[in-house]
Tab-separated table of C-alpha atoms in Angstrom:
chain	number	residue	atom	x	y	z
A	12	MET	CA	196.737	116.372	85.856
A	13	LYS	CA	194.018	116.651	88.648
A	14	TYR	CA	195.588	117.379	92.072
A	15	VAL	CA	192.771	117.101	95.686
A	16	ILE	CA	194.007	117.387	98.926
A	17	LEU	CA	192.425	116.241	101.504
A	18	LEU	CA	193.112	118.296	104.614
A	19	CYS	CA	192.063	116.091	107.829
A	20	ASP	CA	192.282	118.730	110.609
A	21	GLY	CA	193.311	117.742	113.815
A	22	MET	CA	193.573	114.174	112.674
A	23	ALA	CA	196.874	113.014	114.136
A	24	ASP	CA	197.129	112.145	117.886
A	25	ARG	CA	199.678	110.708	120.688
A	26	PRO	CA	199.806	106.875	120.736
A	27	THR	CA	198.294	107.206	124.858
A	28	ALA	CA	195.162	108.896	123.414
A	29	LEU	CA	193.310	105.414	122.878
A	30	PRO	CA	193.212	102.024	125.449
A	31	GLY	CA	196.225	99.464	123.885
A	32	GLY	CA	198.597	102.889	123.375
A	33	LYS	CA	196.762	103.567	119.477
A	34	THR	CA	196.229	106.651	118.333
A	35	PRO	CA	193.348	107.481	116.412
A	36	MET	CA	194.646	107.057	112.918
A	37	GLU	CA	195.588	103.411	113.550
A	38	ALA	CA	192.598	102.759	115.264
A	39	ALA	CA	190.183	103.673	112.280
A	40	TYR	CA	189.546	100.991	109.511
A	41	LYS	CA	190.662	103.276	106.578
A	42	PRO	CA	190.650	100.833	103.394
A	43	CYS	CA	190.819	103.242	100.911
A	44	MET	CA	193.601	105.522	102.779
A	45	ASP	CA	195.894	102.738	103.578
A	46	ALA	CA	195.839	101.045	100.000
A	47	LEU	CA	197.241	104.374	98.550
A	48	ALA	CA	199.666	104.866	101.364
A	49	SER	CA	200.793	101.867	100.110
A	50	ARG	CA	202.146	103.105	96.733
A	51	SER	CA	202.937	106.993	98.384
A	52	ARG	CA	205.066	108.707	99.118
A	53	VAL	CA	204.879	109.001	102.895
A	54	GLY	CA	206.828	111.046	105.508
A	55	LEU	CA	206.609	113.785	108.411
A	56	VAL	CA	206.171	117.850	107.186
A	57	LYS	CA	206.228	120.788	110.053
A	58	THR	CA	203.802	122.525	109.328
A	59	VAL	CA	203.990	125.358	111.906
A	60	ASP	CA	207.198	127.104	112.060
A	61	ASP	CA	208.942	127.847	114.959
A	62	GLY	CA	208.026	131.197	117.080
A	63	LEU	CA	204.245	130.672	115.371
A	64	SER	CA	201.517	129.439	117.158
A	65	PRO	CA	199.950	125.943	116.152
A	66	GLY	CA	196.908	126.947	114.949
A	67	SER	CA	194.672	126.191	112.060
A	68	ASP	CA	195.414	129.110	110.273
A	69	VAL	CA	199.382	129.029	110.292
A	70	ALA	CA	198.859	125.390	109.304
A	71	ASN	CA	196.626	125.381	106.566
A	72	LEU	CA	198.415	128.119	105.035
A	73	SER	CA	201.314	126.599	104.809
A	74	VAL	CA	199.555	123.271	103.279
A	75	MET	CA	198.837	126.107	100.953
A	76	GLY	CA	201.990	126.656	99.953
A	77	TYR	CA	202.098	130.121	101.820
A	78	ASP	CA	204.817	131.001	103.752
A	79	PRO	CA	203.213	132.268	107.017
A	80	LEU	CA	205.901	133.868	108.297
A	81	ARG	CA	205.816	136.462	105.828
A	82	CYS	CA	202.069	136.535	105.077
A	83	TYR	CA	200.011	135.777	108.584
A	84	THR	CA	198.666	138.787	110.052
A	85	GLY	CA	196.373	137.046	112.505
A	86	ARG	CA	193.945	134.676	112.410
A	87	SER	CA	190.698	136.826	112.422
A	88	PRO	CA	191.238	138.736	109.535
A	89	LEU	CA	190.988	135.487	106.953
A	90	GLU	CA	187.693	134.314	108.967
A	91	ALA	CA	186.569	138.282	107.980
A	92	ALA	CA	187.217	137.849	104.450
A	93	SER	CA	184.423	134.823	104.505
A	94	ILE	CA	181.885	136.188	106.508
A	95	GLY	CA	181.880	139.445	104.017
A	96	VAL	CA	183.833	141.826	105.843
A	97	GLU	CA	185.315	144.273	104.367
A	98	MET	CA	188.591	145.554	106.069
A	99	ASN	CA	190.798	148.848	105.513
A	100	GLU	CA	194.514	148.630	105.772
A	101	ASN	CA	194.174	150.113	109.140
A	102	ASP	CA	191.256	147.756	110.294
A	103	LEU	CA	191.750	145.180	112.943
A	104	THR	CA	189.538	142.264	113.127
A	105	PHE	CA	189.219	139.955	116.396
A	106	ARG	CA	187.966	136.340	116.105
A	107	CYS	CA	184.798	136.382	118.329
A	108	ASN	CA	183.532	132.790	120.044
A	109	LEU	CA	180.017	132.695	121.589
A	110	VAL	CA	180.722	130.618	124.678
A	111	THR	CA	179.365	129.270	127.489
A	112	LEU	CA	180.650	130.600	131.528
A	113	SER	CA	180.417	129.247	134.722
A	114	ASP	CA	178.232	131.104	136.468
A	115	ALA	CA	180.294	133.782	139.259
A	116	VAL	CA	180.217	137.124	140.256
A	117	ASN	CA	183.200	138.080	139.226
A	118	TYR	CA	183.967	137.730	135.258
A	119	SER	CA	187.569	136.503	135.919
A	120	ASP	CA	186.464	133.774	138.165
A	121	CYS	CA	184.310	132.087	135.866
A	122	ILE	CA	185.391	129.099	134.011
A	123	MET	CA	185.075	128.319	130.521
A	124	GLU	CA	182.771	125.218	130.149
A	125	ASP	CA	181.984	125.502	126.630
A	126	TYR	CA	184.228	127.098	124.116
A	127	CYS	CA	181.182	126.581	121.540
A	128	ALA	CA	178.347	127.064	123.914
A	129	GLY	CA	176.951	123.367	122.732
A	130	ASP	CA	177.293	123.514	119.281
A	131	ILE	CA	174.571	126.794	119.144
A	132	SER	CA	172.963	127.258	115.644
A	133	THR	CA	173.895	129.639	113.257
A	134	GLU	CA	170.480	131.179	113.486
A	135	GLU	CA	170.627	131.041	117.148
A	136	ALA	CA	173.943	132.738	117.015
A	137	SER	CA	172.815	135.295	114.741
A	138	LEU	CA	170.377	136.657	116.909
A	139	LEU	CA	173.187	136.544	119.810
A	140	ILE	CA	175.577	138.423	118.054
A	141	LYS	CA	172.607	141.078	116.741
A	142	ALA	CA	171.763	141.935	120.659
A	143	VAL	CA	175.580	142.640	121.192
A	144	ASP	CA	176.088	144.789	118.281
A	145	ASP	CA	172.508	146.562	118.788
A	146	ALA	CA	174.017	146.950	122.813
A	147	LEU	CA	178.112	147.655	122.311
A	148	GLY	CA	178.523	148.679	118.334
A	149	ASN	CA	179.210	151.665	116.856
A	150	GLU	CA	180.806	153.980	113.862
A	151	ALA	CA	184.190	152.699	115.365
A	152	MET	CA	183.774	148.874	116.470
A	153	ARG	CA	181.035	146.438	114.338
A	154	PHE	CA	180.329	142.632	115.514
A	155	TYR	CA	179.021	140.547	112.485
A	156	PRO	CA	177.470	137.240	112.368
A	157	GLY	CA	179.584	133.858	110.940
A	158	VAL	CA	178.795	130.547	111.709
A	159	SER	CA	177.750	128.656	114.607
A	160	TYR	CA	179.935	130.247	117.760
A	161	ARG	CA	182.065	131.474	115.389
A	162	HIS	CA	181.550	135.401	114.575
A	163	CYS	CA	183.940	138.720	114.137
A	164	LEU	CA	184.618	142.091	115.835
A	165	LEU	CA	185.627	144.599	113.214
A	166	VAL	CA	187.587	147.931	114.386
A	167	ARG	CA	188.177	150.362	111.822
A	168	ASP	CA	191.484	152.273	112.510
A	169	GLY	CA	192.430	149.272	115.240
A	170	ALA	CA	195.527	147.466	113.623
A	171	GLY	CA	197.616	150.376	115.892
A	172	LEU	CA	196.757	148.740	118.379
A	173	MET	CA	198.469	145.226	117.420
A	174	GLY	CA	201.590	145.607	119.636
A	175	GLU	CA	199.248	146.479	123.068
A	176	LEU	CA	196.966	143.788	122.521
A	177	SER	CA	198.251	140.433	124.658
A	178	GLY	CA	196.317	138.062	126.631
A	179	PHE	CA	193.972	136.751	124.249
A	180	THR	CA	193.498	132.998	124.628
A	181	PRO	CA	191.766	130.765	122.473
A	182	PRO	CA	188.958	129.612	124.338
A	183	HIS	CA	189.327	125.749	123.372
A	184	ASP	CA	193.125	126.535	125.134
A	185	ILE	CA	191.296	126.374	128.390
A	186	SER	CA	188.069	123.831	128.123
A	187	GLY	CA	187.740	123.543	132.558
A	188	LYS	CA	189.383	126.413	133.412
A	189	VAL	CA	189.150	129.657	135.303
A	190	ILE	CA	189.249	132.145	133.033
A	191	GLY	CA	191.339	134.995	135.152
A	192	PRO	CA	194.951	134.070	134.112
A	193	TYR	CA	193.888	133.931	130.446
A	194	LEU	CA	192.299	137.366	130.458
A	195	PRO	CA	194.500	140.368	129.479
A	196	SER	CA	195.760	142.674	132.225
A	197	THR	CA	197.097	145.468	130.961
A	198	GLY	CA	196.815	148.173	128.415
A	199	LYS	CA	194.344	148.501	125.483
A	200	GLY	CA	193.573	145.280	125.955
A	201	LEU	CA	191.406	146.210	129.136
A	202	GLU	CA	188.606	148.068	126.725
A	203	PHE	CA	188.282	144.618	124.893
A	204	LEU	CA	187.744	142.879	128.444
A	205	SER	CA	185.497	145.277	128.993
A	206	ILE	CA	183.567	144.424	126.196
A	207	MET	CA	183.960	140.691	127.239
A	208	GLU	CA	182.481	141.791	130.085
A	209	LYS	CA	179.138	143.505	129.046
A	210	SER	CA	178.204	141.226	126.623
A	211	ARG	CA	177.964	138.393	129.322
A	212	GLU	CA	175.303	140.776	131.077
A	213	ILE	CA	173.303	141.111	127.715
A	214	LEU	CA	173.638	137.757	126.929
A	215	SER	CA	172.985	135.964	130.174
A	216	SER	CA	168.954	137.265	130.244
A	217	HIS	CA	168.608	136.895	126.282
A	218	PRO	CA	165.273	134.419	125.294
A	219	VAL	CA	167.692	132.513	123.093
A	220	ASN	CA	169.875	131.430	126.117
A	221	ALA	CA	166.427	131.335	128.396
A	222	ASP	CA	165.405	128.943	125.718
A	223	ARG	CA	168.496	126.984	125.490
A	224	VAL	CA	168.708	126.120	129.509
A	225	ALA	CA	164.822	125.315	129.384
A	226	ARG	CA	165.800	122.364	126.240
A	227	GLY	CA	168.627	121.545	128.321
A	228	LYS	CA	171.234	123.214	126.212
A	229	HIS	CA	174.329	125.682	127.643
A	230	PRO	CA	173.741	129.511	127.411
A	231	ALA	CA	175.928	131.201	124.963
A	232	ASN	CA	176.495	133.424	127.940
A	233	SER	CA	179.760	135.753	126.784
A	234	VAL	CA	181.556	136.261	123.819
A	235	TRP	CA	185.551	135.631	123.908
A	236	LEU	CA	187.807	137.832	121.697
A	237	TRP	CA	190.942	136.203	120.447
A	238	GLY	CA	192.890	136.174	117.624
A	239	CYS	CA	193.237	139.597	116.274
A	240	GLY	CA	194.990	140.525	113.116
A	241	ARG	CA	195.347	143.128	110.279
A	242	LYS	CA	194.287	143.145	107.113
A	243	PRO	CA	196.613	140.351	104.835
A	244	ALA	CA	197.515	139.961	101.465
A	245	LEU	CA	197.935	136.906	99.843
A	246	ASP	CA	199.438	136.321	96.248
A	247	ASP	CA	196.470	134.328	93.988
A	248	PHE	CA	197.095	130.860	93.480
A	249	TYR	CA	196.440	130.419	90.026
A	250	GLY	CA	199.747	132.938	89.576
A	251	LEU	CA	201.814	131.468	91.792
A	252	TYR	CA	200.977	127.849	90.965
A	253	GLY	CA	199.940	127.831	87.300
A	254	VAL	CA	196.597	125.510	88.676
A	255	LYS	CA	192.995	126.473	88.903
A	256	ALA	CA	192.163	125.638	92.299
A	257	ALA	CA	188.900	125.415	94.410
A	258	VAL	CA	188.242	124.820	98.501
A	259	VAL	CA	185.181	122.903	99.996
A	260	SER	CA	185.624	123.338	104.176
A	261	ALA	CA	182.660	124.066	106.400
A	262	VAL	CA	184.563	126.709	108.676
A	263	ASP	CA	185.226	130.003	107.670
A	264	LEU	CA	188.725	130.083	108.074
A	265	ILE	CA	189.271	128.048	104.848
A	266	LYS	CA	187.295	129.690	102.974
A	267	GLY	CA	188.457	132.933	103.998
A	268	ILE	CA	192.107	132.253	102.865
A	269	GLY	CA	190.286	130.770	99.776
A	270	ILE	CA	188.379	133.696	98.954
A	271	LEU	CA	192.022	135.750	99.403
A	272	ALA	CA	193.742	133.480	97.723
A	273	GLY	CA	191.660	133.658	94.297
A	274	MET	CA	190.054	130.020	94.588
A	275	LYS	CA	186.804	128.982	94.210
A	276	VAL	CA	184.637	128.378	97.231
A	277	CYS	CA	182.333	126.036	97.189
A	278	SER	CA	178.949	125.760	99.255
A	279	VAL	CA	178.055	122.590	100.794
A	280	GLU	CA	174.723	122.415	102.336
A	281	GLY	CA	174.397	120.422	105.594
A	282	ALA	CA	178.537	121.063	106.524
A	283	THR	CA	178.932	121.206	109.760
A	284	GLY	CA	182.219	121.175	111.059
A	285	TYR	CA	181.265	117.807	113.319
A	286	VAL	CA	181.235	114.486	113.081
A	287	ASP	CA	177.515	114.706	111.631
A	288	THR	CA	179.132	116.919	108.977
A	289	ASN	CA	177.658	116.238	105.204
A	290	PHE	CA	180.351	114.357	104.208
A	291	GLU	CA	178.877	113.287	100.724
A	292	GLY	CA	178.304	116.528	99.939
A	293	LYS	CA	181.311	117.642	99.734
A	294	ALA	CA	182.880	114.517	98.171
A	295	GLU	CA	180.224	115.452	95.298
A	296	ALA	CA	181.513	119.679	95.609
A	297	ALA	CA	185.025	118.247	94.862
A	298	VAL	CA	184.015	116.201	92.062
A	299	SER	CA	181.788	118.658	90.044
A	300	ALA	CA	184.611	121.220	90.988
A	301	LEU	CA	187.353	119.133	88.967
A	302	LYS	CA	184.614	117.712	86.103
A	303	ASN	CA	184.022	121.798	85.968
A	304	GLY	CA	186.823	123.170	84.689
A	305	TYR	CA	189.243	123.199	88.114
A	306	ASP	CA	192.266	121.575	88.160
A	307	LEU	CA	193.079	121.548	92.467
A	308	VAL	CA	190.709	120.931	94.919
A	309	TYR	CA	191.579	121.586	98.661
A	310	ILE	CA	188.853	119.529	101.026
A	311	HIS	CA	189.149	120.897	104.336
A	312	VAL	CA	187.479	118.416	106.691
A	313	GLU	CA	187.185	120.080	110.677
A	314	ALA	CA	185.530	116.764	112.551
A	315	PRO	CA	188.458	115.336	113.990
A	316	ASP	CA	189.895	118.584	115.105
A	317	GLU	CA	187.010	119.337	117.135
A	318	CYS	CA	186.182	115.699	118.569
A	319	GLY	CA	189.677	116.059	119.642
A	320	HIS	CA	189.419	119.609	121.445
A	321	ARG	CA	185.997	117.533	123.151
A	322	GLY	CA	188.226	114.765	124.253
A	323	GLU	CA	186.283	112.334	122.236
A	324	ALA	CA	188.134	109.321	121.450
A	325	GLU	CA	185.665	107.117	119.637
A	326	ASN	CA	183.947	110.068	117.635
A	327	LYS	CA	187.553	111.190	116.528
A	328	VAL	CA	187.871	107.310	115.032
A	329	ARG	CA	184.748	107.662	113.858
A	330	ALA	CA	185.287	110.959	111.857
A	331	ILE	CA	188.776	109.412	110.269
A	332	GLU	CA	186.705	106.297	109.045
A	333	LEU	CA	183.643	108.824	107.498
A	334	ILE	CA	186.100	110.694	105.638
A	335	ASP	CA	188.226	107.693	104.686
A	336	GLU	CA	184.288	105.598	103.244
A	337	LYS	CA	182.420	109.163	102.369
A	338	ILE	CA	184.922	111.373	100.706
A	339	LEU	CA	188.382	109.846	99.605
A	340	ALA	CA	186.325	106.890	98.122
A	341	PRO	CA	184.598	108.012	96.012
A	342	VAL	CA	186.864	111.165	94.771
A	343	LYS	CA	188.841	108.567	94.199
A	344	LYS	CA	186.702	106.471	91.964
A	345	ALA	CA	186.263	109.512	89.943
A	346	LEU	CA	189.461	110.471	89.722
A	347	ASP	CA	190.211	106.605	88.316
A	348	GLU	CA	187.651	107.985	85.417
A	349	MET	CA	189.202	111.484	84.685
A	350	GLY	CA	192.949	110.288	84.078
A	351	GLU	CA	196.019	111.258	85.749
A	352	TYR	CA	195.941	112.500	89.060
A	353	SER	CA	197.730	112.950	92.711
A	354	ILE	CA	196.189	112.512	96.172
A	355	MET	CA	197.615	114.444	98.981
A	356	ILE	CA	196.415	113.658	102.664
A	357	LEU	CA	197.254	115.022	105.838
A	358	PRO	CA	196.325	116.723	109.190
A	359	ASP	CA	197.492	120.580	109.399
A	360	HIS	CA	198.448	119.854	113.131
A	361	PRO	CA	197.670	117.240	115.640
A	362	THR	CA	194.906	117.482	117.951
A	363	PRO	CA	195.789	115.629	121.244
A	364	LEU	CA	192.926	113.697	123.149
A	365	ASP	CA	194.863	113.972	126.095
A	366	VAL	CA	195.294	118.083	126.055
A	367	ARG	CA	192.397	118.796	123.773
A	368	THR	CA	194.054	121.486	121.711
A	369	HIS	CA	196.683	121.812	119.168
A	370	THR	CA	200.691	121.094	119.300
A	371	GLY	CA	202.710	122.198	116.586
A	372	ASP	CA	204.676	118.669	115.908
A	373	PRO	CA	205.153	117.342	112.894
A	374	VAL	CA	201.982	115.581	110.909
A	375	PRO	CA	202.262	112.660	108.499
A	376	TYR	CA	201.730	113.338	105.272
A	377	MET	CA	201.146	110.861	102.372
A	378	ILE	CA	200.985	111.663	98.546
A	379	TYR	CA	199.870	109.378	96.147
A	380	ARG	CA	200.255	109.792	92.364
A	381	SER	CA	198.076	107.669	89.560
A	382	GLY	CA	200.004	105.488	87.640
A	383	ARG	CA	203.264	104.923	89.735
A	384	CYS	CA	204.214	102.837	92.537
A	385	GLU	CA	206.410	104.555	96.284
A	386	LYS	CA	208.201	102.341	98.824
A	387	GLY	CA	204.960	103.562	100.782
A	388	VAL	CA	203.664	101.936	104.273
A	389	SER	CA	201.054	99.299	105.376
A	390	SER	CA	198.785	101.909	106.905
A	391	PHE	CA	198.848	105.344	107.147
A	392	THR	CA	200.298	106.715	110.658
A	393	GLU	CA	202.282	108.878	112.592
A	394	ASN	CA	204.494	106.104	113.564
A	395	ASN	CA	204.464	104.672	109.607
A	396	ALA	CA	205.657	107.666	108.540
A	397	ALA	CA	207.736	108.775	110.895
A	398	GLY	CA	209.654	106.437	109.298
A	399	GLY	CA	209.621	108.436	105.691
A	400	ASP	CA	210.631	111.662	103.730
A	401	PHE	CA	210.554	114.836	106.291
A	402	VAL	CA	209.926	118.239	104.752
A	403	ASP	CA	211.322	120.910	107.233
A	404	ARG	CA	208.656	123.754	106.067
A	405	GLY	CA	204.952	123.226	105.364
A	406	CYS	CA	205.198	125.835	102.766
A	407	ARG	CA	207.499	123.875	100.953
A	408	LEU	CA	205.167	120.890	100.487
A	409	MET	CA	203.050	122.257	97.612
A	410	ASP	CA	205.867	122.480	95.433
A	411	ILE	CA	206.460	118.994	95.990
A	412	PHE	CA	202.937	117.830	95.556
A	413	LEU	CA	202.712	119.904	92.310
A	414	GLY	CA	206.160	117.928	90.685
A	415	ARG	CA	208.068	121.271	91.339
A	416	ASN	CA	210.890	119.852	93.812
A	417	GLY	CA	213.526	121.902	92.759
A	418	ALA	CA	211.594	125.018	93.150
A	419	SER	CA	212.372	127.605	96.008
A	420	VAL	CA	209.707	128.554	97.653
A	421	PRO	CA	208.521	132.420	96.428
A	422	ALA	CA	207.739	135.096	98.775
A	423	ARG	CA	204.064	135.285	99.138
């Protein structure tokens, strides 16, 4: 039996997203997805437990069969694993975005103009992070480059500060807003706010940003710290579920979870996380893993989420259509030649176009099993899924997908 999970990040939305009251899932032409949905188990799943922030970290851990209430220690340590940052038990990491802030004398008066600094390239970003590390890094604190705007700050022996670090807001939650109300105001958080302020002085005059401005692009003129956490411990996925798994993704967060879970992480040239990503390459990597001894492949596609954060309705629809055409259709064709298989398709969380950030609402899921015909729905949409089977915790979904319905969720 082969298993494929197609995780369409942020795909779910609200009915006010497009003219006529449609969601992107309703508006998208996705013939393969809808054909499978007509023969699938379809319903809603709550991927974000009450009390947890609706981030891709918590939601993807949940979909992968891990209980975030027991194993989640913060977002940045998951990304650090992908970057290759080695953490000790007492270390702390921050997610370190490169962002574009408006000009203002006081840092707190700046506006968050762009949470990803105009899709800055990894090559440019690496030079900027190196400049920040050269100026501010030391034996106790180091900056590590990641992919595009996503980077990491490691604080040695900083895990004990976790209780004092509040007030760090994800930058994509405050696009277009004055940042002052979202900055830490007390305790140790002020020390890290000082790092953000100093980074603006370093980056504003950097040659990389001078060149970007000359080309009409947003400068990456500040680092933005958030998502701090300590070293996580995930049990081996094969040991838990007895299937050999691989991950295909463009983003460090998902790669990091895969590494910590003992999964194979597949590299795809040209995988960007945006609507211009190498969709075909992701499909090819998934099929290759399945043909080379892996039982389950987790294909993560970031594009719908990025479109949601930017309020790009047409691109979000197009992203869903490209997933259907260039990933799902060829992967299904390959699976048809391999024998028995199951496919699960879902978003990790909604990223509604009207709010441009994540919400914790339940998301639609569908599980298709070759050779079987479930009740199904005519089209895979949020509304159609609402009438199906409800799964109250996302970490139970993996047991259902793998046919272990009666199994309780173990401590992971």
